[in-house]
Amino acid sequence: MVALPMHAPADRHGSTLTDRKDEVRPRRRRWRIWHKLATIGIAFTALLAGATYLLLDANSRRIELTANELRGLEYLRPLTTLLPDLATHKKYTRQVGAAVRPAADLVPLRERINSGYAALAEVDARLNGDLRTTDADLNASALPATQAQNWRTVQSGTYDKGNADAAHAMLIGDVRTLIGYVGATSNLVLDPELGTYHLADAMVVCSPELVIRISRLGNTVDDLLTSGEVALPDRTKVAGDVAMLMRHADVLQDSLFTAFRASGTTADGRAMRDQLAPQLRTAYLAVTDLATMTTRDFVEATTVWIDRNAYARAIEGASATMVTLWSAILDQETRMLRIRQDSDTADRAFALTGVLAAFAIAVLLTVWLARRMSTDIGAVARGATSLAKGNLAERVRVRSRDEIGDMATAFNGMAHQLQEMVEEQRLSELHLRREHDFVDAVLDVAGSLIVVFDRGGRIVRFNRACELITGYAFADVVGKPFWDLFLPEEERASCAAYYRDIRPSDLPAVYEHTWIRRDGAKFDVSWSNGAIVDDEGGVTHVISTGIDVTARRAAERDLRDAEARFRQAFDHASIGMCLVGEGAVFLQVNKALCEMLGRTEAELLSLTVADVSHPEDYAVGGAAVAAMKAGSNEPFHGVKRYYHADGRVVWGQVTVSPVRPHDNAPVYLVTQIEDITERREAEARLVHQALHDSLTGLPNRALLMDRLKQALARADRHPVLTAVMFIDLDGFKDINDSLGHDIGDEVLREIGQRISAQVRPADTVARLGGDEFVVLCSDLAGEQSAVEISERLTAAVGKLVVLPGHEVEVEVTASIGIALSDNESLTPEDMLRNADAAMYGAKTQGKNRWEIFDETRRARAVDRVAVASTLRQALRDDRFVLHFQPVIELGTGKAVAVESLVRLREENHGLLPPAAFIQVAEDSGLIVPIGTYVLQEACRQLARWRADGLVPPDFRTAVNLSARQATQPDLARTVGRALTAAGLEPSALALELTETVLMDADTSTLRQFEELREMGVGLGIDDFGTGYSSLSYLKRLPVSIIKVDRSFVAGLVTDPSDREIVTAVIRLGQALGLTTIAEGVEDAEQFAMLQELGCDQAQGYLLGRPRAQPPVLSINGSR
């Protein structure tokens, strides 16, 4: 395409036609188009801006907002009856299923619900466009049509009880969702006026929530009463439901009171208040009465006794009053919005009158100005239309001397130039067309492939031969890069880069390349490329001529492939191959066999098969080879060992096949040898790993039990003694926790070596995991031999462990349990279990010692198992109870706290004290759930006492924490949940731990204690003075209480040493700002002396024994 000049033709003197006309005409000030348009715009804007803003921006939006809210109210009206009816249907369905209500009661209710869904469908059909109830923003299950379908499914009664409840809950939730959605899309909850906004909030949010919660509370209580089993969690749940019910009732009341205050300045607002206030009072009292009845007769009652009929009437009454109030709120909201709509409509009528007057003036002015410009603009437009239709002789004449006149002059000049350029272009195109036809004829008759590319590799020409071979028509490929059509994807980027940087020096070029046809078939082409260069020496086009050489190249490739296969079949086999002749000499060997045996080809050809075979495997395959020589064609398969040049053994998977001439006599054997050495070694390693500990290399439990089984079998046949010694390392956990697992692993390896060094080579030393080792000794002379071995083991393990490279020395000891076979019919499991029990006895006796298992220990182990079983059953049956011992403030004589102590209620033994089961609970891990129960029950009991006024608001409770509880990672969260569930502040709880627990606490446990202290929970040291804590360590611990041990208080009056210790502890507590509590106060002299020494608080039998009743609040009452 030729670019056209856009300036007017110049005369011979260089001036344009417009310039000449301007020189002839007299110049005067012209009225420009923008002057005219500015006049119209200013007049129109000045008159309409204010009126349009007032009418459309303020008034119309307000009216439309009110209208949309009224549409929302109309949409919500059927929902206000549908929601309580669905809740009632859920209750009736449950009662019909329980046979406490006749099925006939459902008929009128279902008819009413069907009518409600029909009304909802009718209003949705009219208003869904305005309220967007069919948009994707609304949950699909909440769509009115979907709700109606779900209702019909529920009505059909195909659900069982659990699914029916879930289906009803879904229906109620969908109605609730639709109410909230319509409240938002209709702008009810966004109303700009405070009064109607709070009315809408009460109607859309609070009222439906209260209706649902009343129904849900009734169903929950009814289910619990029907089940006949009301547990503490059930009461807690119902208490939470009551609290949420009253919270929403308070929110509803606050919203309506705010609406009353906001609208109370007008007569309409006062009328609204007079209508709603009585109904609000009635509904709020009904809900309050229901909550009071539920709390009194169900949540806080010692024994749940509630009149179900009276409770059902209370539920129905509260629901009915709420539905009545809800409907009244809807009516009042409608009335208030219609009053506002009427007022806004009147304002709009007044504003429209002014706007219409201003608009009339603007129209008249605009018409006058438009007629002045329309004539000239129409002339220019007609000229442009004629020019567009091809009339290049068209010229425009106008009278105006403004911009329209300039535009007409420029148009005439452009038409003149365009007429000249079109004629020149027509002649050029005719010449090019003739040349193009000649070139096409030449290219199409050529038998070779001819393609012309531009500098970007895009196809410009594509002859007939190319079309026939590639399957593409020229129209399909023109303008496209040839590599996108004919080259594999991996070659396209490099080809594009070549054409992007192509230079004349790169051409001509001759090469062969593979192209891809349209049908996906590939073909080889021998190409010859030449370049077309422009005046500046740059390549503009590349002309490529090619010949299809596919058939020739395929034949050459087939020949080369056949030769390569025959040549490489032997030399490049992945496994060793050889040809063996008479006398087992090597005739030919491949590279793989040379590498496998570590010899050169020349070396192997000078040897026989026997020279490189293992002596024990000379005969392997001999019979098969003999059979082959006798005429058998059956190949031989086997495993054989060979010698590597460096002397090591190489395992080989051998296959031998005969090759014989026509006379049926074998000439040579083709042998394949696969190196399977690594596989054999891997199998051996797997066997070792399966039976040995990966850390120490010692036998593991599986190998130990196998050897123990064999030893016991021998003991049954021969009168020999077998001993199993179960070793557990004392103090290893501290090393592992403090110094890390790397150090712990080094210690375990060292201890394993020490144990192995103290026993006979025939004995077995195994590691079971962690810090547990087992020694199996067979054929012992007697019990004393087992004792002597145990003595050597304790001495060896107890030596200081020095770890090179870590600059640390550690010390561990061993607790050893010995089990003897004694020719009894014991299984390996019995032996290991007996040794474990004896080891446990050694630990309880002080560690770093050995114990021999006997029947008494077996009985104690059985007792521990029985106690653990009883504890698990007690947790399931809720048979743990708390007794509370008061803590007295010595200065005032009043009880300020209690210590919560757990007891186990046993059917045959009454209440068991902690000493009977705590140790077993600690060892078995059951102390964690028991401790959690004690923590929760202690908090709940304190909350009840406070609520009943039995204790003052600042009264506290204390709970003992075991060592295992203290190390739980979720300790702080467990305490927080217990306090939250009981509604207590953190300062109401104190946790008591022994000195040993605090001293052994790791960094994680200390962080838990710090978090508890930051929460406000008190931490105390129980039995202070009996442990090993240092004063510097005590200063850094997050404790606020220390309790003087009862052993010191017992000798306070009679023993000067005990008195000094108690005095020192009290002074220490005062210096550190800690509360000091004396335990075990049993007589008045101890009490008086503690007062004299300045002790803060005390507890003991003198001040009150532990009991289940609330504590006595003064010392006088307790004494």
Short mmCIF file of N, CA and C in Angstrom, two decimals, residues 763-902:
data_model
loop_
_atom_site.label_atom_id
_atom_site.label_comp_id
_atom_site.label_asym_id
_atom_site.label_seq_id
_atom_site.Cartn_x
_atom_site.Cartn_y
_atom_site.Cartn_z
N ASP A 763 26.78 -65.67 73.96
CA ASP A 763 25.60 -64.99 74.50
C ASP A 763 25.12 -63.94 73.49
N THR A 764 23.87 -63.55 73.64
CA THR A 764 23.26 -62.57 72.73
C THR A 764 23.00 -61.27 73.49
N VAL A 765 23.48 -60.16 72.93
CA VAL A 765 23.18 -58.82 73.44
C VAL A 765 22.31 -58.13 72.40
N ALA A 766 21.10 -57.74 72.79
CA ALA A 766 20.13 -57.13 71.84
C ALA A 766 19.68 -55.78 72.37
N ARG A 767 19.32 -54.91 71.45
CA ARG A 767 18.71 -53.62 71.82
C ARG A 767 17.26 -53.62 71.33
N LEU A 768 16.32 -53.38 72.28
CA LEU A 768 14.90 -53.39 71.94
C LEU A 768 14.42 -52.05 71.45
N GLY A 769 15.18 -51.00 71.69
CA GLY A 769 14.74 -49.65 71.33
C GLY A 769 14.91 -48.72 72.51
N GLY A 770 15.08 -47.42 72.22
CA GLY A 770 15.26 -46.45 73.30
C GLY A 770 16.51 -46.79 74.08
N ASP A 771 16.39 -46.85 75.41
CA ASP A 771 17.54 -47.17 76.27
C ASP A 771 17.40 -48.55 76.89
N GLU A 772 16.73 -49.48 76.20
CA GLU A 772 16.49 -50.82 76.71
C GLU A 772 17.36 -51.83 75.97
N PHE A 773 18.12 -52.62 76.74
CA PHE A 773 18.96 -53.68 76.20
C PHE A 773 18.56 -55.00 76.87
N VAL A 774 18.81 -56.11 76.20
CA VAL A 774 18.53 -57.43 76.76
C VAL A 774 19.74 -58.31 76.49
N VAL A 775 20.13 -59.07 77.54
CA VAL A 775 21.23 -60.04 77.42
C VAL A 775 20.64 -61.42 77.60
N LEU A 776 20.91 -62.32 76.65
CA LEU A 776 20.45 -63.72 76.71
C LEU A 776 21.67 -64.61 76.94
N CYS A 777 21.66 -65.31 78.08
CA CYS A 777 22.76 -66.20 78.43
C CYS A 777 22.22 -67.63 78.55
N SER A 778 22.79 -68.55 77.83
CA SER A 778 22.38 -69.96 77.86
C SER A 778 23.44 -70.79 78.56
N ASP A 779 23.03 -71.98 78.98
CA ASP A 779 23.95 -72.97 79.54
C ASP A 779 24.71 -72.41 80.75
N LEU A 780 23.98 -71.73 81.66
CA LEU A 780 24.61 -71.21 82.87
C LEU A 780 24.70 -72.31 83.92
N ALA A 781 25.72 -72.21 84.80
CA ALA A 781 25.91 -73.22 85.83
C ALA A 781 24.86 -73.09 86.93
N GLY A 782 24.36 -71.87 87.14
CA GLY A 782 23.38 -71.67 88.21
C GLY A 782 23.00 -70.21 88.31
N GLU A 783 22.20 -69.93 89.32
CA GLU A 783 21.70 -68.55 89.50
C GLU A 783 22.85 -67.60 89.77
N GLN A 784 23.88 -68.08 90.48
CA GLN A 784 24.98 -67.20 90.83
C GLN A 784 25.71 -66.70 89.59
N SER A 785 25.74 -67.51 88.54
CA SER A 785 26.39 -67.07 87.31
C SER A 785 25.66 -65.86 86.73
N ALA A 786 24.32 -65.91 86.77
CA ALA A 786 23.54 -64.77 86.26
C ALA A 786 23.78 -63.53 87.13
N VAL A 787 23.91 -63.73 88.44
CA VAL A 787 24.17 -62.61 89.33
C VAL A 787 25.53 -61.98 89.04
N GLU A 788 26.54 -62.83 88.83
CA GLU A 788 27.89 -62.31 88.56
C GLU A 788 27.91 -61.50 87.25
N ILE A 789 27.19 -62.03 86.23
CA ILE A 789 27.15 -61.28 84.97
C ILE A 789 26.47 -59.93 85.20
N SER A 790 25.39 -59.91 85.98
CA SER A 790 24.68 -58.66 86.24
C SER A 790 25.56 -57.68 87.00
N GLU A 791 26.38 -58.19 87.95
CA GLU A 791 27.30 -57.31 88.68
C GLU A 791 28.30 -56.68 87.72
N ARG A 792 28.83 -57.51 86.79
CA ARG A 792 29.79 -56.95 85.83
C ARG A 792 29.11 -55.90 84.93
N LEU A 793 27.86 -56.16 84.55
CA LEU A 793 27.16 -55.23 83.67
C LEU A 793 26.90 -53.89 84.36
N THR A 794 26.43 -53.91 85.62
CA THR A 794 26.17 -52.66 86.33
C THR A 794 27.45 -51.87 86.51
N ALA A 795 28.56 -52.57 86.80
CA ALA A 795 29.84 -51.87 86.97
C ALA A 795 30.31 -51.27 85.65
N ALA A 796 30.17 -52.02 84.55
CA ALA A 796 30.64 -51.52 83.26
C ALA A 796 29.80 -50.34 82.77
N VAL A 797 28.48 -50.45 82.92
CA VAL A 797 27.61 -49.37 82.45
C VAL A 797 27.79 -48.12 83.30
N GLY A 798 28.04 -48.28 84.59
CA GLY A 798 28.13 -47.14 85.48
C GLY A 798 29.38 -46.30 85.34
N LYS A 799 30.36 -46.76 84.58
CA LYS A 799 31.58 -45.96 84.40
C LYS A 799 31.28 -44.71 83.58
N LEU A 800 32.06 -43.67 83.83
CA LEU A 800 31.89 -42.39 83.14
C LEU A 800 32.07 -42.60 81.63
N VAL A 801 31.13 -42.01 80.85
CA VAL A 801 31.20 -42.12 79.39
C VAL A 801 31.85 -40.85 78.85
N VAL A 802 33.00 -40.99 78.23
CA VAL A 802 33.72 -39.87 77.63
C VAL A 802 33.52 -39.95 76.11
N LEU A 803 32.98 -38.88 75.56
CA LEU A 803 32.66 -38.86 74.13
C LEU A 803 33.69 -38.01 73.40
N PRO A 804 34.63 -38.62 72.68
CA PRO A 804 35.65 -37.83 71.95
C PRO A 804 35.00 -36.93 70.92
N GLY A 805 35.52 -35.72 70.83
CA GLY A 805 35.01 -34.78 69.83
C GLY A 805 33.86 -33.94 70.32
N HIS A 806 33.23 -34.32 71.45
CA HIS A 806 32.07 -33.55 71.95
C HIS A 806 32.43 -32.75 73.21
N GLU A 807 33.60 -33.02 73.78
CA GLU A 807 34.04 -32.30 74.98
C GLU A 807 32.99 -32.38 76.08
N VAL A 808 32.44 -33.58 76.28
CA VAL A 808 31.42 -33.75 77.31
C VAL A 808 31.60 -35.14 77.92
N GLU A 809 31.35 -35.23 79.22
CA GLU A 809 31.38 -36.50 79.93
C GLU A 809 30.02 -36.71 80.58
N VAL A 810 29.46 -37.90 80.41
CA VAL A 810 28.14 -38.18 80.97
C VAL A 810 28.22 -39.46 81.78
N GLU A 811 27.22 -39.65 82.63
CA GLU A 811 27.20 -40.82 83.49
C GLU A 811 25.79 -41.39 83.51
N VAL A 812 25.67 -42.67 83.26
CA VAL A 812 24.40 -43.37 83.36
C VAL A 812 24.62 -44.63 84.19
N THR A 813 23.54 -45.16 84.73
CA THR A 813 23.59 -46.42 85.46
C THR A 813 22.57 -47.37 84.87
N ALA A 814 22.61 -48.61 85.34
CA ALA A 814 21.73 -49.63 84.76
C ALA A 814 20.88 -50.26 85.84
N SER A 815 19.58 -50.37 85.56
CA SER A 815 18.67 -51.17 86.39
C SER A 815 18.40 -52.45 85.62
N ILE A 816 18.68 -53.60 86.25
CA ILE A 816 18.66 -54.88 85.54
C ILE A 816 17.65 -55.80 86.18
N GLY A 817 16.78 -56.38 85.35
CA GLY A 817 15.85 -57.41 85.80
C GLY A 817 16.26 -58.75 85.23
N ILE A 818 16.32 -59.79 86.09
CA ILE A 818 16.80 -61.12 85.69
C ILE A 818 15.63 -62.09 85.74
N ALA A 819 15.43 -62.81 84.62
CA ALA A 819 14.44 -63.89 84.59
C ALA A 819 15.16 -65.18 84.24
N LEU A 820 14.91 -66.25 85.03
CA LEU A 820 15.58 -67.54 84.84
C LEU A 820 14.57 -68.55 84.32
N SER A 821 15.03 -69.41 83.39
CA SER A 821 14.12 -70.40 82.81
C SER A 821 13.77 -71.47 83.83
N ASP A 822 14.74 -71.97 84.59
CA ASP A 822 14.49 -72.90 85.70
C ASP A 822 13.75 -74.16 85.24
N ASN A 823 13.92 -74.50 83.96
CA ASN A 823 13.31 -75.70 83.40
C ASN A 823 11.79 -75.67 83.45
N GLU A 824 11.20 -74.48 83.55
CA GLU A 824 9.75 -74.38 83.52
C GLU A 824 9.28 -74.24 82.09
N SER A 825 8.02 -74.47 81.89
CA SER A 825 7.44 -74.34 80.53
C SER A 825 7.12 -72.88 80.27
N LEU A 826 8.14 -72.11 80.00
CA LEU A 826 7.98 -70.67 79.76
C LEU A 826 8.15 -70.39 78.27
N THR A 827 7.36 -69.43 77.77
CA THR A 827 7.52 -68.98 76.39
C THR A 827 8.54 -67.84 76.36
N PRO A 828 9.09 -67.53 75.19
CA PRO A 828 10.01 -66.37 75.12
C PRO A 828 9.36 -65.09 75.60
N GLU A 829 8.07 -64.90 75.29
CA GLU A 829 7.37 -63.70 75.75
C GLU A 829 7.30 -63.66 77.27
N ASP A 830 7.05 -64.84 77.89
CA ASP A 830 7.01 -64.89 79.37
C ASP A 830 8.35 -64.49 79.95
N MET A 831 9.42 -65.00 79.41
CA MET A 831 10.74 -64.68 79.93
C MET A 831 11.02 -63.18 79.84
N LEU A 832 10.71 -62.59 78.68
CA LEU A 832 10.99 -61.16 78.50
C LEU A 832 10.10 -60.32 79.42
N ARG A 833 8.85 -60.75 79.58
CA ARG A 833 7.93 -60.01 80.45
C ARG A 833 8.38 -60.10 81.91
N ASN A 834 8.84 -61.27 82.34
CA ASN A 834 9.30 -61.43 83.72
C ASN A 834 10.55 -60.59 83.98
N ALA A 835 11.46 -60.57 83.00
CA ALA A 835 12.66 -59.75 83.17
C ALA A 835 12.30 -58.28 83.24
N ASP A 836 11.34 -57.86 82.44
CA ASP A 836 10.89 -56.46 82.47
C ASP A 836 10.31 -56.11 83.84
N ALA A 837 9.49 -57.03 84.40
CA ALA A 837 8.91 -56.77 85.71
C ALA A 837 9.99 -56.68 86.78
N ALA A 838 11.00 -57.56 86.71
CA ALA A 838 12.09 -57.49 87.68
C ALA A 838 12.88 -56.20 87.53
N MET A 839 13.09 -55.77 86.29
CA MET A 839 13.78 -54.49 86.07
C MET A 839 13.00 -53.33 86.70
N TYR A 840 11.68 -53.37 86.55
CA TYR A 840 10.86 -52.32 87.16
C TYR A 840 11.04 -52.31 88.68
N GLY A 841 11.14 -53.52 89.27
CA GLY A 841 11.39 -53.59 90.71
C GLY A 841 12.73 -53.00 91.08
N ALA A 842 13.74 -53.24 90.25
CA ALA A 842 15.06 -52.67 90.54
C ALA A 842 15.01 -51.16 90.51
N LYS A 843 14.25 -50.59 89.56
CA LYS A 843 14.14 -49.13 89.49
C LYS A 843 13.45 -48.58 90.73
N THR A 844 12.37 -49.23 91.16
CA THR A 844 11.63 -48.72 92.33
C THR A 844 12.45 -48.87 93.60
N GLN A 845 13.44 -49.78 93.61
CA GLN A 845 14.28 -49.98 94.79
C GLN A 845 15.46 -49.02 94.83
N GLY A 846 15.57 -48.12 93.87
CA GLY A 846 16.63 -47.12 93.93
C GLY A 846 17.52 -47.07 92.72
N LYS A 847 17.28 -47.91 91.70
CA LYS A 847 18.04 -47.89 90.46
C LYS A 847 19.50 -48.34 90.68
N ASN A 848 20.25 -48.51 89.59
CA ASN A 848 21.66 -48.92 89.61
C ASN A 848 21.82 -50.21 90.41
N ARG A 849 20.95 -51.19 90.14
CA ARG A 849 20.98 -52.45 90.85
C ARG A 849 20.31 -53.51 90.00
N TRP A 850 20.30 -54.74 90.46
CA TRP A 850 19.65 -55.82 89.75
C TRP A 850 18.65 -56.50 90.67
N GLU A 851 17.64 -57.11 90.07
CA GLU A 851 16.63 -57.86 90.81
C GLU A 851 16.32 -59.12 90.01
N ILE A 852 16.08 -60.24 90.77
CA ILE A 852 15.69 -61.50 90.14
C ILE A 852 14.18 -61.66 90.27
N PHE A 853 13.56 -62.02 89.18
CA PHE A 853 12.10 -62.14 89.15
C PHE A 853 11.65 -63.32 90.03
N ASP A 854 10.57 -63.10 90.81
CA ASP A 854 9.95 -64.17 91.58
C ASP A 854 8.44 -64.05 91.49
N GLU A 855 7.72 -64.98 92.09
CA GLU A 855 6.27 -65.00 91.97
C GLU A 855 5.63 -63.81 92.67
N THR A 856 6.26 -63.31 93.75
CA THR A 856 5.71 -62.13 94.43
C THR A 856 5.69 -60.94 93.49
N ARG A 857 6.76 -60.77 92.75
CA ARG A 857 6.82 -59.67 91.79
C ARG A 857 5.79 -59.86 90.67
N ARG A 858 5.60 -61.14 90.29
CA ARG A 858 4.58 -61.42 89.28
C ARG A 858 3.20 -60.97 89.79
N ALA A 859 2.94 -61.26 91.08
CA ALA A 859 1.65 -60.86 91.65
C ALA A 859 1.51 -59.35 91.68
N ARG A 860 2.62 -58.64 92.02
CA ARG A 860 2.54 -57.18 92.03
C ARG A 860 2.30 -56.65 90.63
N ALA A 861 2.92 -57.25 89.63
CA ALA A 861 2.69 -56.81 88.25
C ALA A 861 1.24 -57.01 87.85
N VAL A 862 0.68 -58.18 88.28
CA VAL A 862 -0.74 -58.42 87.97
C VAL A 862 -1.61 -57.39 88.66
N ASP A 863 -1.23 -57.05 89.93
CA ASP A 863 -2.01 -56.03 90.65
C ASP A 863 -1.97 -54.69 89.93
N ARG A 864 -0.78 -54.32 89.42
CA ARG A 864 -0.68 -53.04 88.72
C ARG A 864 -1.55 -53.05 87.47
N VAL A 865 -1.58 -54.15 86.76
CA VAL A 865 -2.44 -54.24 85.58
C VAL A 865 -3.91 -54.12 85.97
N ALA A 866 -4.27 -54.78 87.09
CA ALA A 866 -5.67 -54.71 87.54
C ALA A 866 -6.04 -53.28 87.94
N VAL A 867 -5.13 -52.60 88.66
CA VAL A 867 -5.42 -51.22 89.06
C VAL A 867 -5.56 -50.32 87.84
N ALA A 868 -4.66 -50.50 86.85
CA ALA A 868 -4.76 -49.70 85.62
C ALA A 868 -6.09 -49.95 84.92
N SER A 869 -6.53 -51.20 84.90
CA SER A 869 -7.84 -51.51 84.28
C SER A 869 -8.97 -50.84 85.04
N THR A 870 -8.87 -50.87 86.38
CA THR A 870 -9.91 -50.21 87.19
C THR A 870 -9.93 -48.71 86.93
N LEU A 871 -8.77 -48.10 86.76
CA LEU A 871 -8.72 -46.66 86.49
C LEU A 871 -9.36 -46.33 85.14
N ARG A 872 -9.10 -47.14 84.13
CA ARG A 872 -9.72 -46.89 82.83
C ARG A 872 -11.23 -47.00 82.91
N GLN A 873 -11.70 -48.04 83.64
CA GLN A 873 -13.15 -48.19 83.77
C GLN A 873 -13.75 -47.04 84.57
N ALA A 874 -13.02 -46.57 85.59
CA ALA A 874 -13.51 -45.45 86.40
C ALA A 874 -13.62 -44.18 85.58
N LEU A 875 -12.68 -43.98 84.65
CA LEU A 875 -12.79 -42.81 83.77
C LEU A 875 -14.02 -42.89 82.90
N ARG A 876 -14.30 -44.09 82.40
CA ARG A 876 -15.49 -44.24 81.55
C ARG A 876 -16.77 -44.08 82.36
N ASP A 877 -16.78 -44.58 83.63
CA ASP A 877 -18.00 -44.56 84.46
C ASP A 877 -18.12 -43.31 85.30
N ASP A 878 -17.17 -42.37 85.19
CA ASP A 878 -17.21 -41.13 85.98
C ASP A 878 -17.27 -41.43 87.48
N ARG A 879 -16.31 -42.27 87.97
CA ARG A 879 -16.31 -42.68 89.38
C ARG A 879 -15.23 -41.96 90.19
N PHE A 880 -14.64 -40.92 89.61
CA PHE A 880 -13.71 -40.10 90.39
C PHE A 880 -14.49 -38.95 91.04
N VAL A 881 -14.18 -38.67 92.30
CA VAL A 881 -14.83 -37.56 93.02
C VAL A 881 -13.73 -36.71 93.64
N LEU A 882 -14.09 -35.46 93.96
CA LEU A 882 -13.13 -34.54 94.58
C LEU A 882 -13.54 -34.26 96.02
N HIS A 883 -12.54 -34.23 96.89
CA HIS A 883 -12.71 -33.72 98.24
C HIS A 883 -11.86 -32.46 98.37
N PHE A 884 -12.32 -31.54 99.21
CA PHE A 884 -11.71 -30.22 99.27
C PHE A 884 -11.27 -29.93 100.70
N GLN A 885 -9.99 -29.58 100.87
CA GLN A 885 -9.45 -29.21 102.19
C GLN A 885 -9.24 -27.70 102.20
N PRO A 886 -9.81 -27.00 103.18
CA PRO A 886 -9.71 -25.53 103.19
C PRO A 886 -8.29 -25.07 103.51
N VAL A 887 -7.94 -23.90 102.96
CA VAL A 887 -6.69 -23.21 103.25
C VAL A 887 -7.06 -21.92 103.98
N ILE A 888 -6.52 -21.75 105.22
CA ILE A 888 -6.93 -20.66 106.11
C ILE A 888 -5.90 -19.54 106.06
N GLU A 889 -6.38 -18.29 105.98
CA GLU A 889 -5.52 -17.11 106.12
C GLU A 889 -5.24 -16.93 107.59
N LEU A 890 -3.95 -17.05 108.00
CA LEU A 890 -3.61 -17.02 109.43
C LEU A 890 -3.91 -15.67 110.05
N GLY A 891 -3.84 -14.59 109.27
CA GLY A 891 -4.06 -13.28 109.83
C GLY A 891 -5.52 -13.02 110.16
N THR A 892 -6.45 -13.58 109.37
CA THR A 892 -7.88 -13.30 109.57
C THR A 892 -8.66 -14.51 110.07
N GLY A 893 -8.07 -15.72 109.94
CA GLY A 893 -8.79 -16.91 110.35
C GLY A 893 -9.86 -17.35 109.38
N LYS A 894 -9.87 -16.79 108.17
CA LYS A 894 -10.90 -17.13 107.18
C LYS A 894 -10.30 -18.00 106.09
N ALA A 895 -11.17 -18.87 105.57
CA ALA A 895 -10.75 -19.71 104.45
C ALA A 895 -10.67 -18.87 103.19
N VAL A 896 -9.55 -18.97 102.48
CA VAL A 896 -9.35 -18.20 101.25
C VAL A 896 -9.23 -19.09 100.03
N ALA A 897 -9.08 -20.40 100.26
CA ALA A 897 -8.91 -21.30 99.12
C ALA A 897 -9.16 -22.72 99.60
N VAL A 898 -9.21 -23.65 98.66
CA VAL A 898 -9.27 -25.08 98.95
C VAL A 898 -8.25 -25.78 98.10
N GLU A 899 -7.74 -26.91 98.62
CA GLU A 899 -6.92 -27.81 97.81
C GLU A 899 -7.82 -28.95 97.35
N SER A 900 -7.92 -29.18 96.03
CA SER A 900 -8.81 -30.19 95.45
C SER A 900 -8.05 -31.52 95.39
N LEU A 901 -8.58 -32.56 96.08
CA LEU A 901 -7.93 -33.86 96.20
C LEU A 901 -8.84 -34.92 95.60
N VAL A 902 -8.29 -35.76 94.74
CA VAL A 902 -9.10 -36.75 94.02
C VAL A 902 -9.25 -38.01 94.86
#
